[in-house]
Each structure stands twice: as structure tokens, then as C-alpha cells.
């Protein structure tokens, strides 16, 4: 069953049927302000931090679903009937009213047509101005004049989400409101600069700042008393639940169109007046939207593909890039599942996210890399979850407010080894190398960066610190210790030994050695090449089970992921990384990935492990206490799926890689929403596995590393466009049935038009490479001068 369609020309997903089985969300904003909104205008707005600087309230996992939101009500003042521009909250019957939602790149449009009135509400946050704009258009389709009242509504939060949700003595008695000059100002009294405004392009006829007056007793957003009456009560109050309600009555002649806007932002009334003036003219708002589109034009143009797969074209050219960008911009803790109850940077998450969009957002990726380096402890492990602001100069308030973002002292900030995750910092090594390859700035590695616990080193020496830490932290079998956990938090093996981390160590070492070779640092090349060989030998000796690789050893020395195990026999992480890291030889790699296909493949993607665990076993970890088919216990966990695509490409099996790609690809599930339920334009954290009654249902969109890794695996491994120190290395691994494909890639300021031909219908193997008609030796296309456009022809065979 379909609920909507992809509009690739506009880079939008159009929801034609809004009575979706679950919320389909989008992200507004590209800088400090962000809104998470769903297809019916439910959601919330925050500034920099979803935990400590929430602007609007949101009742997560509540009934009614996904409220409140950022709503615009319309009322026919002749009859008293009212409805909302978004389908919710009033929810007119869909056989009487036509509703559509269009999610675009950093904007969303709600459209309705009811009772002879056509309306739209375009939501976005302009570049350079932290304000949420609600751009409204009305059109009278009827043959007679109409009197229509318009009402805005959003419930304002008390910034600090924990106090806002639990400590009502704070939120109810320490926020107040005032109204003047058509602008509502909210004062968060316990914060020195805690002010928010709500304004409009018109002079309101009435206003309301108190939620309980706008909604009325024993009512909800569906039937607000203020809208029903047709006029708001014009209340202000120091204390209470605050909202932003502005009302205007409009006279529309037959066929007349009308346009105006609301503005929700940070600052005092004067800031609201300035923003109103700035965006008062329709042309000014059009210009802001044009700038937003131009930003995404530039990002998207960094890499555009044309392959025989419509699914891959749509996802890579638009949606997977977009999802990856959202993760880099806003971290992982702002969604309808993680609603800001924690914030900051997850070390492993951000280390991987910063690798994914180096070509389209190099500045933000580099900022994240430096923040992560500052979050590294001098012993060599990363702070698992930290606030980058901890390591920046602190702004001092003139009084000690109970609502400011806390800055812990060093003793509580720098957690010990017992709380360290063994994989966290290893991801950063490869991300740094990737960033240098993309940008070509080798001097970055010699910049000095402080450690979280004091002292400083060059970026290059930070990398050595990370690699040396993993070399020290090994268990009885010589395999890397799991510490608190590795990538799979739920399968911690009691802190035993992790095959995945040893393979990640091999991968990080390989990338570091490349960098050291390029820098001519021969002593490090020799030292770390020997270390890599030693780690590979341990992996091959201690982790091979005969057909596939173990997942590791428990603290008691018990092997996990063996052919003898009745449950948890095959695990995806260890087998994919054995191949992807280069540790596994070809024969063992083929056998390991055949086991992944045999035991883990489903039509919805690869399960994380199988058979699922059914009996608690604390020697293995919390995963055995997770329901079968959910999360880490036998679900289709999306994040590691692309590791399997990349591993199959390393083995030269493009058909298998494409089989795995197609199974997980959200685009391919657009016509089965009754099963998938979640967005078909976003990878989700996991899909219920075959042991669960909801087999095939997807959960937790957007904020998952599966978006970024899907982008990397598809572009660098399947399509084979891999940045290198001196140019682009081209080594595709595609389905044998493809005749070829084309890619436009921006790299260091030059544009490469790449055409790959596959006359022999092979999966892998580059026969010839031509640059502007001249045949090259090997697969490396040398970096061209900034501003150049070049033609690259690649023949497989």
C-alpha cells in the first residue's frame, strides 16, 4: 500500500494520504536552530540543544499522537466551522477535505483544500537567521466573498526539558509572557537571556499567551475554545503554561489569494520586531527559501549519480545524503524517539557521521573531528558521550541559575576505563584519514589539539594514541578487550574480548599506515605495519571457527558465535569487518559472507545475528534480555547492513552487494507501508526481525548511522568513487547485468564527469581509465585544478 510518492525534480517526498500508520518526520534548519516536525505539523523546535534549549513543547509517545505542534487554524466566521491547515489536530474527514504534506530538504509544506478555501503552510528556518518561519497562503476558491479567521498555536517550553517535564514548580512559576506591538514575548525568568518571541506580518485582532485559555478546560488541540469562539482572550501572565496564539480576520473576495507569515524565534520583543521587518515582504521570504534551496543544490551537486537503479539514484542523489547531513548537523538525540532527554556527541556515532559527507559539508565534518579529538583522553579512549562546550571557553552568568547547561568538573567529566567503549575512538582514525584524502590538507595532521584530561598532541599523535590503546587493551586470547561494550552496546560479553574491535583495529591501522606512508614517516610505517600483521595473525588464529568468524569471547573465556551455538550462531559485525578490514583472506572472506547470506538475509535486510537469543545469559550480555526480533537481538539492524555491501564489494561480488542493498533500501518499500509503517525516504535504526510478530516493521528513522554508512558503502564501494591523497580512485563493484553508470563528483573544487562502461558485464575489475581522452595507468585519476571540469571514462573488464 502506498501513502505517497517521490518527487525527484523538487527533491520532495509527497504524502498524498495523510492518515499514516505512524509519524513521518522531517528536519528544518541547517545551523543552530532545528525543528523536528511530522506530516501533520506535530513536533518541536530547539536552539543548539534539544535538552537544554527546547523552545516548544512536545508530549512524546502520548495520546493523542505526536502533539502538540506548530498549528494554523482556519475558521469560517459566517458559520463558525473551523479546521487546521495540517490535517491534525482538527482532523477533518478525508472524504470531505483534501490534505497533502510535502517534506523537502530542510522545509515542509502542509496543504489543504476544504469548504472552498485552499491553504498552505510552509515551514522552514532561514540561513543566517535563527527563526522558524510559517509562511501561509490562502485562496478563496468559492464564487462568493468569505470571512476567514486565522489562528496560530504552539505551546512554549521552559527550555530545560527535564524541568519542563517533571519540575512544574519551575516551569509553571518561572516563565511569563507579555504582548505589545503585535509581538508575544516569553520571559524565562531564571535565565539571564531567556527570551522568546512570536510575531506575524500583520497586526493581530486578538492574541493569547496562556495555553489553558487558548485550549479551554477539558479540551485538546482538536477543539480549542479560543478558535471555537472566534476571538482570543488577550491574556498575559507571569507564570502558567505559555503559548503563542495570534488571530487575524481576513475578508477574501471570490478568487482572491492572500499571503502572510508567523515567526517563532529567540530573543526579546525587539528581536521579533526586527525579524518581522526583515521578512515582512513576500519577496524577502521567497529569497530566504531560494537561498535554502541553493544550499541544498550545492550540497547535492557534490555527487550525483545515474545508474540502472531508480532506487539507488533517488536515495543517493537526495535522501541518503540528506539523512547523513542531518546526523552531522544535529547529532543523534533529536527525534520522536529520542526527544532530547540527553544531548551532546556520542563518540562512536559522531566519528562515523563525520566521515560520510566530507564532500558536501567539509566544514561541519572537520568541526566534528576537532571536537572529538578534544574529547579524547590521553590514555587513548574517547568520552562516550560528551558536550563539546565542556572544552570551550565558558560564558559566565551573573547569577547561578538552576536552568543553565551544567558544566561538570574534570573529575566527573573524564570517565574512567570502566565506562569506556572499546570501539569509540578507533572510528576516528579512519575518519581523519578520509577527511585528509577528501580535502587534500596534509598539514591538518600536524595541528595541535588538547586532550580532554590535559596536555596536547598533534592530530597525528592523537591517532597513534588511539591505536596504541587498542594494542594494549587485549585479553587472554590476544583479541581486543570489549571493555564496557563495543559497537553493539547490548552484546558486551561481560567485558570479554571483541572480534569486531580487533578487526576495526586492523582497519584503522591500515588507514593510518597509508597516511604515514604519504607523509614519509617511515619509522611509523614500519612499526604499525608490524602491529597490523600481528593483530591479523591473532584474528586468523583465534577467531576463525571453520566457516565464519567468532563474535568474540566472554569474560569467562567462552567463544561466542560458533557453529556449536544454538542461539547467536552467526553475527554480522565480526564477519563483515573481517572482510572489510582486509584481515580475512579471499577464501575465508567468501565463506564468512556466505554464512551471513545464509543465516542473516531477509527480504527486509540482514539481521544482526541469528538465531535470536531466547534465554537470558549475562555472560553474553543484555542482548539476551531483549525480545527476539527487536533491536540488537535478531532484528534487521540497519547500521551494519552497509558493512555487508562493502564487504561483498571487497570480494568482487556486485550482484550479492546489490541484493543486500535492495533488501534494506527504504525506496523499495514505498508500496508496502502497511508492513514497513515508517518513512520510505529514511533508513531506520532497525526493522523487526523474522522472530517477531511485527516482522518487517521499521523503527526510529533519521537519527541512525545507517544513513551515513549506506551513503559510504553505495558511493565508495559499490560505485567505487573513492577519494585518495592524490586524486579519485575508481574501482566499482556492480551487478553484472548493468551496462554501466555515470557519476558527477566535485572533488577539491574540480568537477569530474565520470562514465563507467561495462561491455563484458563483469561485477568488478577496471580494464582502462581515460582522463579527457588520455589513457591513464592504474585506477587513480589525478586531482585536477580547482575550477576545472574533466571527463573520465572507465571501462570494466
Coordinates of N, CA and C in Angstrom, one line a residue, residues 25-226:
X25 N 8.6 12.0 9.7 CA 9.2 13.3 10.2 C 10.1 13.9 9.2
X26 N 10.4 15.2 9.5 CA 11.4 15.9 8.7 C 12.2 16.9 9.6
X27 N 13.3 17.4 9.2 CA 14.1 18.3 10.0 C 14.3 19.6 9.3
X28 N 13.9 20.7 10.0 CA 14.1 22.0 9.5 C 15.4 22.6 10.1
X29 N 16.1 23.4 9.4 CA 17.3 24.1 9.9 C 18.5 23.5 9.4
X30 N 19.6 24.3 9.2 CA 20.9 23.9 8.8 C 22.0 24.4 9.7
X31 N 21.6 25.2 10.7 CA 22.7 25.8 11.6 C 22.3 25.5 13.1
X32 N 22.1 26.5 13.9 CA 21.9 26.3 15.3 C 20.4 26.0 15.7
X33 N 19.5 26.4 14.9 CA 18.1 26.1 15.3 C 17.6 25.0 14.4
X34 N 16.8 24.1 15.1 CA 16.3 22.9 14.4 C 14.9 22.6 14.9
X35 N 14.0 22.2 13.9 CA 12.7 21.7 14.2 C 12.5 20.3 13.7
X36 N 11.9 19.5 14.5 CA 11.5 18.1 14.1 C 10.0 18.1 14.0
X37 N 9.5 18.0 12.8 CA 8.1 18.1 12.5 C 7.6 16.9 11.8
X38 N 6.4 16.5 12.0 CA 5.9 15.3 11.3 C 4.9 15.8 10.2
X39 N 4.2 14.8 9.6 CA 3.4 15.1 8.4 C 2.1 15.8 8.8
X40 N 1.8 16.0 10.1 CA 0.6 16.7 10.5 C 1.0 17.9 11.3
X41 N 2.2 18.4 11.2 CA 2.7 19.6 12.0 C 2.9 19.4 13.4
X42 N 2.9 18.2 13.9 CA 3.3 17.9 15.2 C 4.8 17.9 15.3
X43 N 5.3 18.2 16.5 CA 6.8 18.2 16.7 C 7.2 19.4 17.6
X44 N 8.5 19.6 17.5 CA 9.1 20.6 18.5 C 10.3 21.3 17.8
X45 N 10.6 22.5 18.4 CA 11.7 23.4 18.0 C 12.7 23.5 19.1
X46 N 14.0 23.5 18.7 CA 15.0 23.8 19.8 C 16.2 24.7 19.1
X47 N 17.0 25.2 20.0 CA 18.1 26.1 19.6 C 19.4 25.4 20.2
X48 N 20.2 24.9 19.4 CA 21.5 24.3 19.7 C 21.4 23.0 20.5
X49 N 20.5 23.0 21.5 CA 20.4 21.8 22.3 C 18.9 21.4 22.5
X50 N 18.6 20.1 22.2 CA 17.2 19.7 22.3 C 16.9 19.4 23.8
X51 N 18.0 19.3 24.6 CA 17.8 19.0 26.1 C 17.7 20.3 26.9
X52 N 18.6 21.2 26.6 CA 18.7 22.4 27.4 C 18.1 23.7 26.8
X53 N 17.7 23.6 25.5 CA 17.2 24.8 24.9 C 16.0 24.4 24.0
X54 N 15.0 23.8 24.6 CA 13.8 23.4 23.9 C 12.9 24.7 23.8
X55 N 12.4 25.0 22.7 CA 11.5 26.2 22.5 C 10.1 25.9 22.6
X56 N 9.7 24.8 21.9 CA 8.2 24.4 22.0 C 8.1 23.0 22.6
X57 N 7.0 22.8 23.3 CA 6.7 21.5 24.0 C 6.3 20.4 23.0
X58 N 6.5 19.2 23.5 CA 6.1 18.0 22.7 C 5.9 16.9 23.7
X59 N 4.8 16.2 23.6 CA 4.5 15.1 24.5 C 4.7 13.8 23.8
X60 N 5.9 13.3 24.0 CA 6.3 12.1 23.3 C 5.6 10.9 23.7
X61 N 5.3 10.0 22.7 CA 4.7 8.7 23.0 C 3.4 8.8 23.7
X62 N 2.6 9.9 23.4 CA 1.4 10.2 24.1 C 0.2 10.0 23.3
X63 N -1.0 10.1 23.9 CA -2.2 10.0 23.2 C -2.9 11.3 23.5
X64 N -3.4 12.1 22.5 CA -3.3 11.8 21.0 C -1.8 11.9 20.6
X65 N -1.6 11.2 19.4 CA -0.3 11.0 18.9 C 0.4 12.3 18.5
X66 N 1.7 12.5 18.9 CA 2.6 13.5 18.3 C 2.0 14.9 18.5
X67 N 1.7 15.3 19.7 CA 1.2 16.6 20.0 C 2.0 17.2 21.1
X68 N 1.9 18.5 21.3 CA 1.4 19.5 20.3 C 2.3 19.7 19.2
X69 N 1.9 20.7 18.3 CA 2.7 21.0 17.2 C 2.7 22.5 16.9
X70 N 3.0 22.8 15.6 CA 3.0 24.2 15.2 C 1.9 24.4 14.2
X71 N 0.7 24.8 14.8 CA -0.6 24.7 14.1 C -1.1 26.0 13.6
X72 N -1.8 26.0 12.5 CA -2.6 27.1 12.0 C -4.0 26.7 11.8
X73 N -4.9 27.3 12.5 CA -6.3 27.0 12.4 C -7.0 28.1 11.5
X74 N -8.0 27.6 10.7 CA -8.8 28.5 9.9 C -10.3 28.3 10.4
X75 N -11.0 29.5 10.4 CA -12.4 29.5 10.9 C -13.2 30.2 9.9
X76 N -14.3 29.6 9.5 CA -15.3 30.3 8.7 C -16.2 31.1 9.6
X77 N -16.0 32.5 9.6 CA -16.7 33.3 10.6 C -18.2 33.4 10.3
X78 N -18.6 33.0 9.2 CA -20.1 33.1 8.9 C -20.8 31.9 9.5
X79 N -20.1 30.7 9.5 CA -20.7 29.5 10.0 C -20.2 29.1 11.4
X80 N -19.0 29.5 11.7 CA -18.3 29.1 13.0 C -17.6 27.8 12.8
X81 N -17.6 27.2 11.6 CA -16.8 25.9 11.4 C -15.3 26.3 11.3
X82 N -14.5 25.4 11.9 CA -13.1 25.6 11.8 C -12.3 24.3 11.5
X83 N -11.1 24.4 11.0 CA -10.3 23.3 10.6 C -8.8 23.8 10.7
X84 N -7.9 22.9 10.5 CA -6.5 23.2 10.5 C -5.8 23.0 9.2
X85 N -4.8 23.8 8.9 CA -4.1 23.7 7.6 C -3.4 22.3 7.4
X86 N -2.8 21.9 8.5 CA -2.4 20.5 8.6 C -3.5 19.6 9.0
X87 N -3.5 18.4 8.6 CA -4.7 17.5 8.9 C -5.0 17.5 10.4
X88 N -4.0 17.2 11.2 CA -4.1 17.3 12.7 C -3.8 18.7 13.1
X89 N -4.4 19.2 14.1 CA -5.1 18.5 15.1 C -6.6 18.4 14.9
X90 N -7.2 19.2 14.1 CA -8.7 19.2 14.0 C -9.2 17.9 13.3
X91 N -8.4 17.4 12.3 CA -8.7 16.1 11.6 C -10.0 16.1 10.9
X92 N -10.3 16.9 10.0 CA -11.5 16.8 9.2 C -11.5 15.5 8.4
X93 N -12.7 14.9 8.2 CA -12.8 13.6 7.5 C -12.1 13.8 6.1
X94 N -11.3 12.8 5.7 CA -10.5 12.8 4.5 C -11.4 12.6 3.2
X95 N -12.6 12.2 3.4 CA -13.5 12.2 2.3 C -14.2 13.5 2.0
X96 N -14.0 14.5 3.0 CA -14.6 15.8 2.8 C -13.5 16.9 2.6
X97 N -12.3 16.6 3.1 CA -11.2 17.6 2.9 C -10.0 16.9 2.3
X98 N -9.3 17.7 1.5 CA -8.1 17.1 0.8 C -6.8 17.7 1.5
X99 N -6.0 16.8 2.0 CA -4.8 17.2 2.7 C -3.6 16.5 2.1
X100 N -2.5 17.3 2.0 CA -1.2 16.8 1.5 C -0.1 17.4 2.4
X101 N 1.0 16.6 2.5 CA 2.2 17.1 3.1 C 3.4 16.8 2.2
X102 N 4.2 17.8 2.0 CA 5.4 17.7 1.2 C 6.7 17.9 2.1
X103 N 7.4 16.9 2.3 CA 8.7 17.0 3.0 C 9.8 17.3 2.0
X104 N 10.5 18.4 2.2 CA 11.6 18.7 1.3 C 12.9 18.8 2.1
X105 N 13.9 19.3 1.5 CA 15.2 19.4 2.2 C 15.3 20.6 3.1
X106 N 15.1 20.4 4.3 CA 15.0 21.5 5.4 C 13.8 22.4 5.3
X107 N 12.7 21.8 4.7 CA 11.4 22.5 4.8 C 10.3 21.5 4.6
X108 N 9.1 21.9 5.1 CA 7.9 21.1 4.9 C 6.8 22.0 4.6
X109 N 5.9 21.5 3.7 CA 4.7 22.2 3.3 C 3.5 21.4 3.6
X110 N 2.5 22.0 4.3 CA 1.2 21.4 4.6 C 0.2 22.1 3.7
X111 N -0.6 21.3 3.0 CA -1.6 21.9 2.1 C -3.0 21.3 2.4
X112 N -4.0 22.1 2.3 CA -5.4 21.6 2.5 C -6.3 22.3 1.6
X113 N -7.4 21.7 1.3 CA -8.5 22.3 0.5 C -9.8 21.8 1.1
X114 N -10.5 22.8 1.7 CA -11.7 22.4 2.4 C -12.7 23.6 2.3
X115 N -13.9 23.3 2.1 CA -15.0 24.2 2.2 C -14.8 25.5 1.3
X116 N -14.2 25.2 0.2 CA -13.9 26.3 -0.8 C -12.7 27.2 -0.5
X117 N -11.9 26.8 0.5 CA -10.7 27.5 0.8 C -9.5 26.6 0.6
X118 N -8.5 27.1 -0.1 CA -7.3 26.4 -0.3 C -6.2 27.1 0.5
X119 N -5.4 26.3 1.2 CA -4.4 26.9 2.1 C -3.1 26.1 2.1
X120 N -2.0 26.7 2.4 CA -0.8 26.0 2.6 C 0.0 26.7 3.7
X121 N 0.9 25.9 4.3 CA 1.7 26.4 5.4 C 3.1 25.8 5.2
X122 N 4.0 26.7 4.8 CA 5.4 26.3 4.5 C 6.3 26.6 5.7
X123 N 6.9 25.6 6.2 CA 7.8 25.7 7.4 C 9.2 25.6 7.1
X124 N 10.0 26.6 7.5 CA 11.5 26.5 7.3 C 12.2 27.4 8.3
X125 N 13.5 27.3 8.3 CA 14.4 28.2 9.1 C 15.4 28.8 8.2
X126 N 15.4 30.1 8.0 CA 16.3 30.7 7.0 C 17.7 30.6 7.4
X127 N 18.6 30.5 6.4 CA 20.0 30.5 6.6 C 20.4 31.9 7.2
X128 N 21.2 31.8 8.3 CA 21.7 33.0 8.9 C 20.8 33.7 9.9
X129 N 19.5 33.3 10.0 CA 18.6 33.9 11.0 C 17.9 32.8 11.7
X130 N 18.2 32.6 13.1 CA 17.5 31.6 13.8 C 16.1 31.9 14.2
X131 N 15.2 31.6 13.2 CA 13.8 31.9 13.4 C 13.0 30.8 12.6
X132 N 12.0 30.3 13.1 CA 11.1 29.4 12.4 C 10.0 30.2 11.7
X133 N 10.0 30.1 10.4 CA 9.0 30.9 9.6 C 7.9 29.9 9.2
X134 N 6.6 30.4 9.4 CA 5.4 29.8 9.0 C 4.8 30.6 7.9
X135 N 5.1 30.3 6.7 CA 4.6 31.1 5.5 C 3.3 30.5 5.1
X136 N 2.2 31.4 5.2 CA 0.9 30.9 4.9 C 0.3 31.5 3.7
X137 N -0.4 30.7 2.9 CA -1.1 31.2 1.7 C -2.6 30.7 1.8
X138 N -3.5 31.6 1.5 CA -4.9 31.3 1.4 C -5.4 31.7 0.1
X139 N -6.4 30.9 -0.4 CA -7.0 31.2 -1.7 C -8.5 30.9 -1.6
X140 N -9.4 31.8 -1.9 CA -10.8 31.6 -1.9 C -11.2 31.0 -3.3
X141 N -11.5 29.7 -3.2 CA -11.9 29.0 -4.5 C -13.4 29.2 -4.8
X142 N -14.2 29.7 -3.8 CA -15.6 29.8 -4.0 C -16.0 31.0 -4.8
X143 N -17.2 31.1 -5.2 CA -17.7 32.1 -6.1 C -18.2 33.3 -5.3
X144 N -18.0 33.4 -4.0 CA -18.5 34.4 -3.2 C -17.5 34.9 -2.2
X145 N -17.6 36.1 -1.6 CA -16.7 36.6 -0.6 C -16.7 35.7 0.6
X146 N -15.6 35.6 1.3 CA -15.5 34.8 2.5 C -14.9 35.6 3.6
X147 N -15.3 35.3 4.9 CA -14.7 35.9 6.0 C -14.0 34.8 6.8
X148 N -12.7 34.8 6.8 CA -11.9 33.7 7.4 C -11.0 34.2 8.5
X149 N -11.1 33.6 9.7 CA -10.2 34.0 10.8 C -9.0 32.9 10.8
X150 N -7.9 33.4 11.0 CA -6.7 32.6 11.1 C -6.1 32.7 12.5
X151 N -5.7 31.5 13.1 CA -5.2 31.5 14.5 C -3.9 30.6 14.4
X152 N -2.9 31.1 15.1 CA -1.6 30.4 15.2 C -1.7 29.7 16.6
X153 N -0.9 28.6 16.7 CA -0.8 27.9 18.0 C 0.5 27.1 18.1
X154 N 1.2 27.3 19.2 CA 2.3 26.4 19.6 C 2.4 26.6 21.1
X155 N 2.7 25.5 21.7 CA 2.9 25.5 23.2 C 4.4 25.7 23.5
X156 N 4.7 26.8 24.3 CA 6.1 27.1 24.5 C 6.6 26.3 25.7
X157 N 7.9 25.9 25.6 CA 8.5 25.1 26.6 C 9.3 26.0 27.5
X158 N 9.8 25.3 28.6 CA 10.7 26.0 29.6 C 12.1 25.6 29.4
X159 N 12.6 25.6 28.2 CA 14.0 25.3 27.8 C 14.5 24.0 28.3
X160 N 14.7 23.9 29.6 CA 15.4 22.7 30.2 C 14.3 21.6 30.2
X161 N 14.5 20.6 29.4 CA 13.5 19.6 29.2 C 13.1 18.8 30.4
X162 N 14.1 18.5 31.3 CA 13.8 17.8 32.5 C 12.9 18.5 33.4
X163 N 13.3 19.8 33.6 CA 12.4 20.7 34.5 C 11.1 20.9 33.8
X164 N 11.0 21.0 32.5 CA 9.8 21.3 31.8 C 8.8 20.1 31.9
X165 N 9.4 18.9 32.0 CA 8.5 17.7 32.0 C 8.2 17.2 33.4
X166 N 9.1 17.6 34.4 CA 8.9 17.0 35.7 C 8.8 18.0 36.9
X167 N 9.5 19.1 36.8 CA 9.6 20.0 37.9 C 8.7 21.2 37.6
X168 N 7.4 21.0 37.8 CA 6.4 22.0 37.3 C 6.5 23.3 38.2
X169 N 7.1 23.2 39.4 CA 7.3 24.4 40.2 C 8.2 25.3 39.4
X170 N 9.1 24.8 38.6 CA 9.9 25.7 37.8 C 9.2 26.2 36.6
X171 N 8.7 25.2 35.8 CA 8.1 25.6 34.5 C 6.9 26.4 34.6
X172 N 6.1 26.2 35.7 CA 4.8 26.9 35.8 C 4.9 28.3 36.5
X173 N 6.0 28.5 37.2 CA 6.0 29.7 38.0 C 7.2 30.6 37.7
X174 N 8.0 30.1 36.7 CA 9.2 30.9 36.4 C 9.3 31.3 34.9
X175 N 8.1 31.2 34.2 CA 8.1 31.7 32.8 C 6.8 32.6 32.7
X176 N 7.0 33.7 32.1 CA 5.9 34.7 31.9 C 5.8 35.2 30.5
X177 N 4.7 36.0 30.3 CA 4.5 36.5 28.9 C 4.0 37.9 28.9
X178 N 4.3 38.6 27.8 CA 3.7 39.9 27.6 C 3.4 40.1 26.2
X179 N 2.7 41.1 25.9 CA 2.3 41.4 24.5 C 2.3 42.9 24.2
X180 N 2.9 43.2 23.1 CA 3.0 44.6 22.7 C 3.4 44.7 21.2
X181 N 2.9 45.6 20.5 CA 3.3 45.8 19.1 C 3.1 44.6 18.2
X182 N 2.1 43.8 18.5 CA 1.8 42.6 17.7 C 2.8 41.5 18.0
X183 N 3.6 41.6 19.0 CA 4.6 40.5 19.3 C 4.4 40.0 20.7
X184 N 4.3 38.6 20.8 CA 4.3 38.0 22.1 C 5.8 37.7 22.5
X185 N 6.1 38.1 23.8 CA 7.4 37.8 24.3 C 7.2 36.9 25.5
X186 N 8.0 35.8 25.5 CA 8.1 34.9 26.7 C 9.3 35.2 27.4
X187 N 9.2 35.3 28.7 CA 10.4 35.6 29.6 C 10.6 34.4 30.5
X188 N 11.8 33.7 30.3 CA 12.2 32.6 31.1 C 13.0 33.2 32.3
X189 N 12.3 33.5 33.4 CA 12.9 34.4 34.3 C 14.2 34.0 35.0
X190 N 14.4 32.6 35.1 CA 15.6 32.1 35.8 C 16.8 32.1 34.8
X191 N 16.6 32.5 33.6 CA 17.7 32.5 32.7 C 18.0 34.0 32.4
X192 N 19.3 34.3 32.4 CA 19.7 35.7 32.2 C 19.2 36.3 30.8
X193 N 19.4 35.5 29.8 CA 19.0 35.9 28.5 C 17.9 35.0 27.9
X194 N 17.0 34.5 28.8 CA 16.0 33.6 28.3 C 14.7 34.3 27.9
X195 N 14.7 34.6 26.6 CA 13.5 35.3 26.0 C 13.2 34.6 24.6
X196 N 11.9 34.5 24.3 CA 11.5 34.0 23.0 C 10.3 34.9 22.5
X197 N 10.2 35.0 21.2 CA 9.1 35.8 20.7 C 8.3 35.1 19.6
X198 N 7.1 35.6 19.4 CA 6.3 35.1 18.3 C 5.6 36.3 17.7
X199 N 5.8 36.4 16.4 CA 5.3 37.6 15.7 C 4.6 37.2 14.4
X200 N 4.0 38.2 13.7 CA 3.4 37.9 12.4 C 3.6 39.2 11.5
X201 N 3.3 39.0 10.2 CA 3.5 40.1 9.3 C 2.3 41.1 9.4
X202 N 1.3 40.7 10.2 CA 0.1 41.6 10.3 C -0.1 42.1 11.7
X203 N -1.0 43.0 11.9 CA -1.4 43.5 13.2 C -2.5 42.6 13.7
X204 N -2.3 41.8 14.7 CA -3.4 40.9 15.1 C -4.6 41.5 15.6
X205 N -5.8 40.8 15.5 CA -7.1 41.3 16.0 C -7.2 40.9 17.5
X206 N -6.6 39.8 17.8 CA -6.6 39.3 19.2 C -5.4 38.4 19.4
X207 N -5.1 38.1 20.7 CA -3.9 37.2 20.9 C -4.2 36.4 22.2
X208 N -3.3 35.4 22.4 CA -3.4 34.6 23.6 C -2.0 34.1 23.9
X209 N -1.6 34.2 25.2 CA -0.3 33.7 25.6 C -0.5 32.6 26.6
X210 N -1.7 32.3 27.0 CA -1.9 31.2 28.0 C -2.5 30.0 27.4
X211 N -1.8 28.9 27.5 CA -2.3 27.6 26.8 C -3.7 27.3 27.3
X212 N -3.9 27.4 28.7 CA -5.2 26.9 29.2 C -6.4 27.8 28.8
X213 N -6.1 29.1 28.5 CA -7.1 29.9 27.9 C -7.4 29.6 26.5
X214 N -6.3 29.4 25.7 CA -6.5 29.1 24.3 C -7.3 27.8 24.1
X215 N -6.9 26.7 24.8 CA -7.5 25.4 24.7 C -8.8 25.3 25.4
X216 N -8.9 25.8 26.6 CA -10.1 25.7 27.4 C -10.1 24.4 28.2
X217 N -10.9 24.4 29.3 CA -10.9 23.2 30.2 C -11.5 22.0 29.5
X218 N -10.9 20.8 29.8 CA -11.4 19.5 29.3 C -11.5 19.5 27.7
X219 N -10.5 20.1 27.1 CA -10.4 20.1 25.7 C -9.0 19.8 25.3
X220 N -8.8 19.6 24.0 CA -7.4 19.4 23.4 C -7.2 20.4 22.3
X221 N -6.1 20.2 21.6 CA -5.8 21.0 20.4 C -6.8 20.7 19.3
X222 N -7.6 19.7 19.4 CA -8.6 19.3 18.4 C -9.7 20.3 18.4
X223 N -10.1 20.8 19.6 CA -11.3 21.6 19.7 C -11.0 22.8 20.7
X224 N -10.1 23.7 20.3 CA -9.7 24.7 21.2 C -10.8 25.8 21.4
X225 N -11.0 26.2 22.6 CA -12.1 27.1 22.9 C -11.9 28.5 22.2
X226 N -10.6 28.9 22.2 CA -10.4 30.2 21.6 C -10.8 30.3 20.1

